[in-house]
Structure formats: C-alpha cells, structure tokens
XYZ file of C-alpha atoms in Angstrom:
594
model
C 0.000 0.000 0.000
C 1.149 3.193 -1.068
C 2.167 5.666 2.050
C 0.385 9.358 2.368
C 3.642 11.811 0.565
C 3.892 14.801 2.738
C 5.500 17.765 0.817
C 8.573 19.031 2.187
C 7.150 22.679 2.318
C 4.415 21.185 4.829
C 7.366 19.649 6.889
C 9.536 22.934 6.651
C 6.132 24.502 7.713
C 5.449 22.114 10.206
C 8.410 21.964 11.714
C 9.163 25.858 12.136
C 5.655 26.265 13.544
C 5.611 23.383 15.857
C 9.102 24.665 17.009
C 7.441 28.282 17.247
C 4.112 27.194 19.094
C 6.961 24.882 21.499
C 9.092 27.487 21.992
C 6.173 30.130 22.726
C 4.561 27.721 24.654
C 7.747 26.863 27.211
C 8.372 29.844 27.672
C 4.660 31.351 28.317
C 4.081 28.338 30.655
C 7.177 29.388 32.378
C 6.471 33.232 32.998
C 3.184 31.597 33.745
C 4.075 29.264 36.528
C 6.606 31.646 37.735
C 3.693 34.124 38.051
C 1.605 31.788 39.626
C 3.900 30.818 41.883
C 4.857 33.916 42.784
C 1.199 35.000 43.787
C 0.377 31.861 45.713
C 3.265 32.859 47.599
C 1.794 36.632 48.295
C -1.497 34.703 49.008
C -0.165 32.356 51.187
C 1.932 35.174 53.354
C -1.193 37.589 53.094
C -3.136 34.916 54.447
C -0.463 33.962 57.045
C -0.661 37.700 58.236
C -4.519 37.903 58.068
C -4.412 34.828 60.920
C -1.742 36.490 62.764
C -3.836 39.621 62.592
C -6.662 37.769 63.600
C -4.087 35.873 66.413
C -3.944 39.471 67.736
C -7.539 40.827 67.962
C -8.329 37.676 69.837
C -5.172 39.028 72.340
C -6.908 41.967 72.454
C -10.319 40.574 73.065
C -8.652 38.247 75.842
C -7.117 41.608 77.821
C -10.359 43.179 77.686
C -12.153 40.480 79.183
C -9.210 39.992 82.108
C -8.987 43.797 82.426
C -13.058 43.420 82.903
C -12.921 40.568 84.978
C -10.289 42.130 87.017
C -12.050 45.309 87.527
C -15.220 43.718 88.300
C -13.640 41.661 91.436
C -12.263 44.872 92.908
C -15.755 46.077 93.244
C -16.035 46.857 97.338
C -19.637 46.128 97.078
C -19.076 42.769 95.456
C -16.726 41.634 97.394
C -19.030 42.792 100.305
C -21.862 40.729 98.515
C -19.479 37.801 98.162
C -18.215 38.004 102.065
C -21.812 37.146 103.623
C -22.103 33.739 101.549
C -25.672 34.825 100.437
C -26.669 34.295 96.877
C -29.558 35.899 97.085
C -27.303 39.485 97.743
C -24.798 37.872 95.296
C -27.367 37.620 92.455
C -29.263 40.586 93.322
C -26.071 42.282 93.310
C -24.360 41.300 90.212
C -27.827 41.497 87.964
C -28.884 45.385 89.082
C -25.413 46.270 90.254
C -22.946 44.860 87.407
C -24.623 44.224 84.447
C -24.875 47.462 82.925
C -21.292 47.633 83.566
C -20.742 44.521 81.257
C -18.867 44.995 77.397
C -21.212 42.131 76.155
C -18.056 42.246 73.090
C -15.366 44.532 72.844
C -15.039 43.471 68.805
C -18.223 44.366 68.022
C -20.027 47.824 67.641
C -22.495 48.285 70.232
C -24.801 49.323 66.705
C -24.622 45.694 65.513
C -25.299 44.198 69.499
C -29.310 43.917 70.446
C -31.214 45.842 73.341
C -32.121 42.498 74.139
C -28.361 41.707 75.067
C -28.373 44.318 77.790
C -31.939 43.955 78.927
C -32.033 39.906 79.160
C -29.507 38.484 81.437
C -29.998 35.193 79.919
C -28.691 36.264 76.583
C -25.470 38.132 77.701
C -22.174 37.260 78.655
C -21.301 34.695 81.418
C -20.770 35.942 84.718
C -19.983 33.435 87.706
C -19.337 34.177 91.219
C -17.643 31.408 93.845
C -16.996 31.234 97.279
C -13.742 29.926 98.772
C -14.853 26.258 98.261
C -15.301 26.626 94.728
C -19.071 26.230 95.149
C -21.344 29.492 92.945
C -22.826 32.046 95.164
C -23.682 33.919 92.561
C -24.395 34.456 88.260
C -25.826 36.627 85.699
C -27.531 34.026 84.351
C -31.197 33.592 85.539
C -31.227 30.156 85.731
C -30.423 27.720 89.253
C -27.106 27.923 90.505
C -25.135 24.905 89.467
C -25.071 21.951 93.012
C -21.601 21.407 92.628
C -17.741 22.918 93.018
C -16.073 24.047 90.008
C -13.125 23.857 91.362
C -12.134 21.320 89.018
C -12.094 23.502 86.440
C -8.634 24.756 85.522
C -8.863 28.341 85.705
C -10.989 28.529 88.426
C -8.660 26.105 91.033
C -5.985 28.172 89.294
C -7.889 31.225 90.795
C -8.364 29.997 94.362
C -4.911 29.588 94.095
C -4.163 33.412 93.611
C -3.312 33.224 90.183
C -4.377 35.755 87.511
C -4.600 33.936 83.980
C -2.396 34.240 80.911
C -4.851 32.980 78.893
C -8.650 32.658 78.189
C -10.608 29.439 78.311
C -13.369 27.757 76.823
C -16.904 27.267 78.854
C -19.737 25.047 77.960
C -22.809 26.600 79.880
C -26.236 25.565 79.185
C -24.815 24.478 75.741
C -23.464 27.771 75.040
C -19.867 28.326 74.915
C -18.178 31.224 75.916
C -14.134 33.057 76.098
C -14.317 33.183 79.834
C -10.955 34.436 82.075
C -11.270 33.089 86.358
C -9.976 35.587 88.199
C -9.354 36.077 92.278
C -11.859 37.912 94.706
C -9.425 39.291 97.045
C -9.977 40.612 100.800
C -7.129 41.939 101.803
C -4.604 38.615 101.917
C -7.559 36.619 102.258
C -9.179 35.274 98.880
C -13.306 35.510 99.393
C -13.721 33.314 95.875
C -13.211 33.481 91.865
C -15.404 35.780 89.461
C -15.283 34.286 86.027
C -16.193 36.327 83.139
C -16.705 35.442 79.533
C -18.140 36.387 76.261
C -19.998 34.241 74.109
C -18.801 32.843 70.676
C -21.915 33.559 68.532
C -21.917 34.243 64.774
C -22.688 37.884 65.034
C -19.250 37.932 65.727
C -18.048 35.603 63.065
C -19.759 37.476 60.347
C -18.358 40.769 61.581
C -14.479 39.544 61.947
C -15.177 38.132 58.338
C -16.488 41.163 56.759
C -13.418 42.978 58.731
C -10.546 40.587 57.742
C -12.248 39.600 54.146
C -12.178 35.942 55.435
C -14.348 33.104 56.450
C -14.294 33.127 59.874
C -15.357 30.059 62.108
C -14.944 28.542 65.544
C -14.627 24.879 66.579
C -15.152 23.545 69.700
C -15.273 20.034 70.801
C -14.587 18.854 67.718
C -17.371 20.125 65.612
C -17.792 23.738 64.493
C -20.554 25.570 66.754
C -20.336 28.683 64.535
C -19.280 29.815 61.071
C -19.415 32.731 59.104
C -20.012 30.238 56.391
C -24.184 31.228 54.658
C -23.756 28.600 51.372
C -21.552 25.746 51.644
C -23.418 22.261 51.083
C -23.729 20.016 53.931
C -21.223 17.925 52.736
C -18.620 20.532 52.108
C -19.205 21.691 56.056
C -18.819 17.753 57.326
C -15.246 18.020 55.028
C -14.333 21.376 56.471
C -15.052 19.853 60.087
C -13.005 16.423 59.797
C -9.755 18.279 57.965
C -9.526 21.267 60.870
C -10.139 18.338 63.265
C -7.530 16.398 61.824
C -5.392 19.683 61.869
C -5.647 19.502 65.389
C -3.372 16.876 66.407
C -0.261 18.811 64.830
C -1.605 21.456 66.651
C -1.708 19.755 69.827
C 1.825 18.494 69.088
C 3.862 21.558 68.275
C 1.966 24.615 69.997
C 1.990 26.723 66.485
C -1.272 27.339 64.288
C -1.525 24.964 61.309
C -2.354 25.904 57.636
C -3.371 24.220 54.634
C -5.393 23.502 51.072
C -8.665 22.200 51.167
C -11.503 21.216 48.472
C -15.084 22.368 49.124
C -17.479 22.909 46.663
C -15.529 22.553 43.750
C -13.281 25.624 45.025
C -9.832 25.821 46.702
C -9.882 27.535 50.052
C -6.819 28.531 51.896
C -7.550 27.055 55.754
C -5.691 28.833 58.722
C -6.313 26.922 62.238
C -5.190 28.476 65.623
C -5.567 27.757 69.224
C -7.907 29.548 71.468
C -5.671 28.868 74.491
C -1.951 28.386 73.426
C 0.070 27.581 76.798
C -2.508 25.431 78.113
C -3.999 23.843 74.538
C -2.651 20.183 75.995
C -4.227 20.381 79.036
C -7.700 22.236 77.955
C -11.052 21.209 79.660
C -13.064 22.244 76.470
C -10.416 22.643 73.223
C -11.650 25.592 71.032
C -10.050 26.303 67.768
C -10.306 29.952 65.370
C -10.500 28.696 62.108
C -9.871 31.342 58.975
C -10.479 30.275 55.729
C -9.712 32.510 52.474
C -11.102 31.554 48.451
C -8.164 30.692 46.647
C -10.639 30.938 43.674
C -10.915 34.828 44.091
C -7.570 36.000 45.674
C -6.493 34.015 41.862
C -8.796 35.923 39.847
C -6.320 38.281 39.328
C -3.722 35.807 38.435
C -5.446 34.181 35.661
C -6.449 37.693 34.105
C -2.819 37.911 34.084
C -2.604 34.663 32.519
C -5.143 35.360 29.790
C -3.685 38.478 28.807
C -0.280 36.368 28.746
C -1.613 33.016 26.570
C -3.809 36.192 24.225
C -0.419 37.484 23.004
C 0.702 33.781 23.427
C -1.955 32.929 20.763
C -1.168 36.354 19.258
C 2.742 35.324 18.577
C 1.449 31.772 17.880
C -0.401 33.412 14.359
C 2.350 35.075 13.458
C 4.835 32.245 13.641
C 2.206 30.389 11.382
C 1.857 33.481 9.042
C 5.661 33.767 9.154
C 6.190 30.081 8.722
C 3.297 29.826 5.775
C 5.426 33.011 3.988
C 8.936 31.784 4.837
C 8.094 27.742 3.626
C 6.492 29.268 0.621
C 9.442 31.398 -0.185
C 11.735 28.277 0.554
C 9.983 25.994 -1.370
C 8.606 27.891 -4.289
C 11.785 27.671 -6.618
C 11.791 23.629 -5.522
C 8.130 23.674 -6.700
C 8.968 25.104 -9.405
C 11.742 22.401 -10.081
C 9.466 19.817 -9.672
C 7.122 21.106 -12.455
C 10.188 20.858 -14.859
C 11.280 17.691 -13.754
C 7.690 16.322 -14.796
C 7.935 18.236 -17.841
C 10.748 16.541 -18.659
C 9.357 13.421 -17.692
C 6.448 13.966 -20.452
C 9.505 14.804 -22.970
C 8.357 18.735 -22.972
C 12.148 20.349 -22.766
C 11.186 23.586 -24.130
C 10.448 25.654 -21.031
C 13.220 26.740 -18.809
C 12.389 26.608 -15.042
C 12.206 30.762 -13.843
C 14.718 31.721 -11.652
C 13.210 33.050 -8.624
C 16.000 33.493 -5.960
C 19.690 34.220 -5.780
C 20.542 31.781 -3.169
C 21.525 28.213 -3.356
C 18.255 27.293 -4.996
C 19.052 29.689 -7.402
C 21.620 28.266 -8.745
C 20.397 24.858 -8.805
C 18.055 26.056 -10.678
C 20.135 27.792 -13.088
C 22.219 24.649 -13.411
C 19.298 22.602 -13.625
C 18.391 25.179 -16.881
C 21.786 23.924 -18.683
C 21.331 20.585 -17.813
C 17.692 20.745 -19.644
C 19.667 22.673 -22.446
C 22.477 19.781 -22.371
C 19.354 17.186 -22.863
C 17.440 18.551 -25.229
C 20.520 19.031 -27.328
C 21.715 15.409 -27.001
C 17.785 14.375 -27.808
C 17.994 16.273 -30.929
C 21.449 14.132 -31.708
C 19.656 10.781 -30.685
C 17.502 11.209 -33.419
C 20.245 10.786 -35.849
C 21.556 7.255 -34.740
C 20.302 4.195 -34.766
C 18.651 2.212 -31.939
C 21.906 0.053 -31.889
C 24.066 3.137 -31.285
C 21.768 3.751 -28.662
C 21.308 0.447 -26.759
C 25.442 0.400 -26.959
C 25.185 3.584 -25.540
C 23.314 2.331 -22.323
C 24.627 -0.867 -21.659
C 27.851 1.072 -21.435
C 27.911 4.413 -19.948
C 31.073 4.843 -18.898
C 32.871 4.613 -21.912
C 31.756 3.291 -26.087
C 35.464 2.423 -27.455
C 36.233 1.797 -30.829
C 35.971 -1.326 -32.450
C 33.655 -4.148 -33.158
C 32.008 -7.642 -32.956
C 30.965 -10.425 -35.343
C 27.637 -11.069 -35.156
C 24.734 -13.008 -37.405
C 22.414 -10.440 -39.028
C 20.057 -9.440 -41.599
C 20.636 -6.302 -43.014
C 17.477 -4.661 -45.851
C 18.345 -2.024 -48.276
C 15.898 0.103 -49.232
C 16.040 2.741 -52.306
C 13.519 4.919 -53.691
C 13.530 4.895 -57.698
C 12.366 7.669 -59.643
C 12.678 10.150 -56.911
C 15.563 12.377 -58.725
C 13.148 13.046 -61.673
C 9.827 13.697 -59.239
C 12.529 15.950 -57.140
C 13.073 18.031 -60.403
C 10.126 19.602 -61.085
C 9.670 20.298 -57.134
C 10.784 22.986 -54.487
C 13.593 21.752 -51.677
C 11.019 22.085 -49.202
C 8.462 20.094 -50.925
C 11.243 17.124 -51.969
C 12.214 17.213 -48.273
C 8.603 16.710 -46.998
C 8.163 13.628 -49.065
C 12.001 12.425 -48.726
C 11.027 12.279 -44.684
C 7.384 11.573 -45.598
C 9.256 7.906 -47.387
C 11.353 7.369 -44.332
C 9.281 7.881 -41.905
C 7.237 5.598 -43.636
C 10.066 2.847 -43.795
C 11.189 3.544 -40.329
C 7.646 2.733 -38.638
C 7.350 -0.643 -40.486
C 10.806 -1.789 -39.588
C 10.019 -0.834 -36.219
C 7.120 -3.005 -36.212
C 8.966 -5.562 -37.565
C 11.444 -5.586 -34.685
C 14.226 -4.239 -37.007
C 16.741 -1.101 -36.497
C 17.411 1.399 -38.662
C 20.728 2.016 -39.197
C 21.260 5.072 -41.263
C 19.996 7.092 -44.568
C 22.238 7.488 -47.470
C 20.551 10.173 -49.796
C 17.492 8.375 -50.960
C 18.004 4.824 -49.379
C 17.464 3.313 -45.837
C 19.760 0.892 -44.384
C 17.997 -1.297 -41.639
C 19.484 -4.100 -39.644
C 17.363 -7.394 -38.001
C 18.490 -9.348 -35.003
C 17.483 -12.271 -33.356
C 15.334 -15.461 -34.203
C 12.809 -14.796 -37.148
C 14.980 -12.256 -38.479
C 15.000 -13.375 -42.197
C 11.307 -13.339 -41.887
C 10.833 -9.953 -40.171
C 13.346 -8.395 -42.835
C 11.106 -9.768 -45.596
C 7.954 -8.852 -44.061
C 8.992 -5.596 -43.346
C 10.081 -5.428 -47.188
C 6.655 -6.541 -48.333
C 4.722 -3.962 -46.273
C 6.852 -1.040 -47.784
C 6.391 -1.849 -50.859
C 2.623 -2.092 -50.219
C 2.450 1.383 -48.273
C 4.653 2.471 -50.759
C 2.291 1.397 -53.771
C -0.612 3.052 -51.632
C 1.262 6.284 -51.325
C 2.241 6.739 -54.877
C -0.616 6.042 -56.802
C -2.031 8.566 -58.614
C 1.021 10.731 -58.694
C 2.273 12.060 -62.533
C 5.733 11.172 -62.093
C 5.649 7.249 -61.421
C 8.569 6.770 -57.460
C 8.655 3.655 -56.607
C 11.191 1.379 -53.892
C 13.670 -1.140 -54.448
C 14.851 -3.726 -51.822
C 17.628 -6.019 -51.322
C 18.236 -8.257 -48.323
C 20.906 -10.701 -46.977
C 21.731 -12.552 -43.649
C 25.002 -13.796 -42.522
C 27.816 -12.486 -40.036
C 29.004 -8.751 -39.965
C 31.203 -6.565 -37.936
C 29.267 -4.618 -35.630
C 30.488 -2.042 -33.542
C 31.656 1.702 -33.519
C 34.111 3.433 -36.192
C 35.660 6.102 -36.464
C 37.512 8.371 -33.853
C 37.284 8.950 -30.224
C 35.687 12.443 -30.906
C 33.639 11.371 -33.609
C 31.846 7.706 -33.858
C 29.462 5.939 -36.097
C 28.096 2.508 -34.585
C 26.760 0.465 -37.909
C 27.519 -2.697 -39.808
C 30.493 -3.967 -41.776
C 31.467 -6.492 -44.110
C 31.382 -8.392 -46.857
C 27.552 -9.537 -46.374
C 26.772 -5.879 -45.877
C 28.107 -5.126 -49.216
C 26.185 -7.846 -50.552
C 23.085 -6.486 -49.448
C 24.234 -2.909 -50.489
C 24.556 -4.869 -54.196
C 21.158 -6.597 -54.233
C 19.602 -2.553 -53.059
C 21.371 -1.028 -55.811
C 20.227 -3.844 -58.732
C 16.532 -4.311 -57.784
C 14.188 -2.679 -59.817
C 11.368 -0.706 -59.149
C 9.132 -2.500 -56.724
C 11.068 -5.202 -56.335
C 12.084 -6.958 -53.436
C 15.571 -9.355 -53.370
C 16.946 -11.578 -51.809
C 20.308 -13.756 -51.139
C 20.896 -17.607 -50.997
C 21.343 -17.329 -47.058
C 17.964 -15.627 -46.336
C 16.569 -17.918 -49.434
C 17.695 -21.133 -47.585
C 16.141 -19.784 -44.360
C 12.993 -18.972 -46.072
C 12.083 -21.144 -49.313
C 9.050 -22.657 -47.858
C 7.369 -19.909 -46.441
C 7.398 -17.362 -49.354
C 7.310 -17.653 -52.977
C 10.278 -16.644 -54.893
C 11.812 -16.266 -58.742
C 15.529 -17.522 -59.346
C 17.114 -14.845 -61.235
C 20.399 -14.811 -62.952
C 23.065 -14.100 -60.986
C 25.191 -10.899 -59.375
C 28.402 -9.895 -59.439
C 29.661 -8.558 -56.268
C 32.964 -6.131 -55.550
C 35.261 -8.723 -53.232
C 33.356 -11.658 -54.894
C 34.904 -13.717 -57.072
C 31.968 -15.733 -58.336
C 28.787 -14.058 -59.132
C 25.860 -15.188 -56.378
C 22.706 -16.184 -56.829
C 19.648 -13.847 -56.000
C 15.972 -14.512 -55.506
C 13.592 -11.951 -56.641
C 10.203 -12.351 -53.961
C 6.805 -12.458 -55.516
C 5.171 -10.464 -53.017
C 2.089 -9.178 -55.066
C 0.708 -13.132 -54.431
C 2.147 -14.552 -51.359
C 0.768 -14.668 -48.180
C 3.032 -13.941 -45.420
C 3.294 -14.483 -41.925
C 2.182 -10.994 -40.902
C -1.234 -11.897 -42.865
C -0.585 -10.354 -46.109
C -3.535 -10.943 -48.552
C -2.426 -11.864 -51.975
C-alpha cells in the first residue's frame, strides 16, 4: 500500500511552527508558573498575616475580658456581697449592680449588638461568682445555681490559688460556649472566691471579623464547628471542612503553632488557617476551642489568571504570526523547488522547451540555473539521438562509462531500401516540398521496420539501411520489405511522375560495432555480407524486393520466390545467386492478402 507523501514545504512549515508554538509555549508556561507561583506565595503570606492579625484581635479581646474581669472583682460592694455567703445578695447584686457595667463584646459595635443583650440576662455574657470552696454564690444568668464545686475547672482552682490567667478558656454553659478568664476575689490577703467572666462565641461575631478581615471566619469547639461565618456551603462541604480542621488539630496539639493548609469544598480551593484559642494550656484544655480562617483561593487568583489570559492572548497572538511567518517563509523556501518539480515532470512527459524561472539568488538559485543547462544539455543530445540508430543507442546504455572503438561479429540481416524515380519527381519540385516527401518515405520505412522488430541504421541520400536481429529475423526483414512496398504502392498512386522502392536483403555475419575516432563515432555494420546487401539494393528494380541464398535457404518454404540470374559482387569472385520475392501473391506471416 502506497504511504500518504507529505511535501517538504508542509514539513519545513510544520516543523518551524511546531518549534514556534513549542518554543512560545515553554516559555509562556514558564512566565506563567513563575507568576503563579509567585502569587500563591503573596497569598499564602497575606493569608499567614490575616491569621496572625486575627491571632492578635483575639489578644486583644482576651485583655479586655481579664482587664473586665479584674475590675469587676475589685468592686467593694461585690466583694461585700461575696463576704456574707448569700446568693440571694450575690445575684441581686451582680444582675442590678454589674450588668450594665458589662462589654457584652469589645469586637463588636455596640450598633450591631441587640437591646435584648443588655436587657435579658440570659442572653449576655457569662458571669460566675464562687466562694472559697469553689461552690457558685452567685451568676448573671437567671437560671439555678449549678449543686456542685467548680473547682475542678482549671482556671478557676488556678484562681483559688491566687493566680491571675495568661490565657482565656473555653466554657460550655447551658450548651453555650463562651471566652471566659477566672480571676481572684481578694480581701485583703484573704481570697473571698473566683469571678469568672466570659463572652460568648456567637456568629454575630463571626460574620463581623469576616467582613473585617475579608475571610471566612469560624470557631470549633469540641470537635465540631458551633459557629461559622459560612451562609452557602453544602452540607457535605461543612462535614469536610469539620473532619480536615479536626484532623489539623493533632499537629496542633503536638507543636503549639497554628496549622495551615489547602482544602476542596465545593468545587473551590480555600486557603484554611487553624489556631488555638488557648496556646500555653492547649494540651491540658477542659473544652479545646479552635479559630478557624479560611480565604477563596478561587478569588484572591482571579487576578492571576487575568494575568494569565492576557499572557496566553499574546501567546496565541505570537502563535499566528509564527504560522503566518512560517506559511510566507516555507512558501518562499519551497517555491523555486516547486517550481523544479514542475520541470522535472515536464521533462518526464519529454516537454524540454520551457526553462524553469529563476526566482531566488541563493543556493536554490543556482540549482536552478544549473538545472536550466542541464535541460539545455538534454534537449541538445535528444535532438542528436535522433540521428543514430537504436543500436548506437542500446550500446550507448549498456555502457555508460565509456563506447570504445571497435567491433564484434555477429549473425544479421541487413534490408536495403532505395527509392527509384525520386531524382526526376525531385526536379520539377521545391527543396522544401522534396524534403517533406524524402522524410514523408522514411518515416514511412522507419515505422514498419520498427514493427517488424528491425533497427534502422542510417539514410544514405534516398536509401534506408535497416538491420534485423534475433530469431525470425530473415522473416521480419522480408515482411517488413513486403509492407513497404505495399504502403509504398498506396502512397504513390495517382502521382504524374511514377517513385517507386527497391529492396535487397541478406543474412550472414558482420562486424558490428563503432568506427571512427574517439571524438567522432558511427556505430553500424560492416562487411562483406553488408556489401552484398548494399549490391542486391542497388540492382533491384522498381518494386522489387531481393533476396540472397542465405535468407533464401532460411525462407524457401514460407514465401514464394523467382531464381534470377546471378550478381556480381565487388570482393566476390563468383557471381551469387539472387531470388527476386513475388510479393504481389504470397501470403506472409504478418497476414498479407495476396
């Protein structure tokens, strides 16, 4: 099966665009990724900073609530409350006394807080009183004092203990959970109880740190998230948030330092920042609460990949002109070889009149210039083939390299062919017209020998040699002899002045081979059995056809002949015997009719 050709201006072309487009392409995907990388790396510090930032307003929010806490235990008339061990005076005290002196949140405007959060003790911040024991004499809250001692609670043994707190702690109260900071009621040297003070974590505040920081904003606790900033993430995008931050916890737990990474929701990249609520005591924590800040790596890119659109539009951009530029550059290449080709299949066809233009002064150029002579050279030698035989030219190509002189014996028939009657017709005519029917005769002669698998060998004014090789050649000679004389018959009827052919043939061995010099050669025949057949051409009269004893011999069955009297022959002693063919009434084996 023949294979698909592909040209080679399409491979030029291919090739210098596919270079062009890989070239473009490296090094746009480079700036690209270098880009890229570079502002993932701003994203990832600004991010960094925003949870450091946010690191520090919780600091903040944790002094407030000490400094609160602090300044609520020096109260005389608390501590006054708290010294008679009544709850009734501790309640009454701390819900008309202290609650209007409460911050319910110190990071959010009092605008954005309700009335309801400073009328409804219930929904405020958390605000516990102890005695010395531990046990509550005391709360904001309107609900029953809790029946037992917190004094297992970190922060608040830590507080019976003197201690003011580094740090703020998680509460779960009536499954609300709350920043709270234990803090010493003092008398003197003598510690009365604890106050503990907290705020709770409620998604008023998330949504107002988010639309502060430009983050999400959420808070887990207990290993789930009890408030988010979050309004349209799916269900299962929230469960996936939840079980990666708690996961994030453990290398929290481990090394003390906030943990970042990558996460998946919703068919969008977020950037997840996860730090402690309580960072010295995060081991030992009765109720672990992580901040968790979470930032759209979707739109902090959207920048980024209008930066890479505008770099792949002049990427596509350069990418047409390579193709423009390799479409002009292949055609400009490729055009004089096109135009090579055409002449090559000109020649091919045998047209070698047209010179191929010359279209560029490079290498090409001159090939094709060269190529021009060479097509000059050609047609030149084509013109000369016409003048020599087929023999001449089948010596010719079975040996290129050199034709020296000399010859061969070999076994041939050789047919002599002369035109009678064609100096008087030639008389009375023009040059031109006696050359028209000169070639008109040969070309004649020349077809039939052809067909008859003969060779001519030359013309001699008026008279065609041909030679015959090979088995049959006797017969083929005569044939071709007969059918001359019948075209030739054809031809001349009719015309006023009466031309007519003579033939003479003979067979037998020859010298074949080139004479002459080594500048000028002539391959034909010699000998004495070309003379002979020179002799019987020159003696046979108008349409008549003879023949030797050697083709006679090879032939006396198959034609019908008439012994006539004998030749003399320069170089022979004896006269020889010729044989004049009846050809008007013998049927040959070309199918001649008689």
């Amino acid at each position: 099966m023949q294979t698909a050709r592909i040209s080679i201006r399409w491979k030029l072309m291919l090739s210098l665009i596919g270079f062009s487009i890989g070239m473009i392409g490296l090094i746009l995907y480079g700036i690209s990724r270098s880009v890229e990388n570079r502002v993932k790396e701003e994203i990832d510090s600004n991010f960094r900073e925003a949870g450091r930032i946010f690191d520090r307003i919780q600091e903040i929010r944790f002094r407030q609530i000490r400094q609160t806490a602090v300044l609520l235990a020096d109260i005389p008339t608390l501590k006054a409350a708290v010294s008679t061990g009544d709850t009734n005076t501790v309640n009454r005290h701390i819900r008309e006394e202290l609650r209007f002196l409460l911050d319910y949140d110190p990071l959010i405007p009092d605008d954005l807080v309700p009335e309801a959060y400073y009328a409804d003790p219930d929904s405020g911040g958390l605000l516990i009183v102890t005695g010395p024991d531990g046990y509550p004499v005391g709360q904001l809250a309107t609900t029953p004092l809790p029946d037992y001692s917190l004094a297992g609670r970190t922060d608040v043994r830590e507080a019976l203990q003197g201690s003011i707190p580094q740090n703020i702690t998680l509460w779960r109260q009536d499954d609300r959970y709350f920043n709270v900071i234990s803090v010493p009621i003092f008398l003197r040297d003598r510690i009365l109880g604890t106050l503990t003070y907290g705020l709770p974590l409620r998604r008023a505040e998330a949504e107002f740190l988010s639309t502060d920081l430009g983050n999400q904003i959420s808070y887990f606790v207990d290993n789930r998230i009890i408030s988010t900033s979050f309004s349209n993430l799916s269900q299962g995008a929230f469960t996936h948030l939840a079980n990666s931050v708690h996961n994030a916890t453990f290398g929290i737990i481990n090394s003390g330092e906030p943990a970042s990474f990558d996460l998946e929701m919703d068919g969008e990249t977020w950037l997840i920042y996860v730090s402690p609520m309580q960072y010295e005591t995060v081991r030992e924590a009765d109720v672990p609460g992580y901040y968790v800040v979470a930032q759209s790596l979707f739109q902090e890119l959207d920048v980024l990949r209008r930066l890479q659109y505008f770099i792949f539009g002049i990427g596509f951009l350069a990418i047409v002109v390579a193709i423009g530029f390799g479409i002009g550059f292949t055609r400009h290449i490729t055009r004089p070889i096109n135009l090579l080709i055409s002449g090559i299949n000109r020649i091919e066809q045998g047209d070698y009149s047209e010179k191929v233009p010359v279209v560029s002064r490079d290498e090409l150029g001159m090939l094709t210039r060269t190529f021009n002579n060479l097509v000059e050279n050609l047609r030149e030698r084509l013109m000369m083939l016409k003048f020599v035989s087929e023999a001449t030219q089948e010596a010719i190509r079975s040996n290129l390299s050199e034709i020296k002189l000399g010859g061969e014996n070999k076994v041939v028939t050789v047919l002599f062919s002369d035109i009678r009657g064609f100096t008087g017709w030639g008389e009375k005519r023009t040059p031109e017209e006696v050359i028209e029917m000169l070639n008109t005769f040969f070309r004649m002669q020349t077809g039939i020998v052809k067909d008859h698998q003969g060779d001519v060998d030359k013309f001699v004014g008026d008279e065609l040699v041909a030679v015959f090789q090979g088995k049959g050649m006797e017969q083929n000679a005569v044939n071709a002899a007969i059918e001359i004389q019948k075209r030739t018959r054809e031809m001349t009827s009719g015309m006023e002045t009466p031309v007519s052919v003579g033939i003479g043939i003979n067979a037998g061995e020859v010298i074949m081979g080139a004479m002459g010099s080594e500048e000028r050669m002539d391959f034909t025949v010699l000998g004495n059995n070309v003379n002979l057949g020179a002799r019987l051409g020159s003696v046979a009269q108008p349409d008549q056809i003879l023949i030797s004893l050697s083709v006679y011999k090879k032939l006396e069955r198959s034609i019908e002949t008439r012994t006539l009297e004998p030749v003399a022959v320069k170089g022979i002693e004896k006269p020889v015997e010729v044989f004049e063919v009846v050809w008007d009434y013998i049927e040959t084996e070309a199918g001649y009719e008689s």
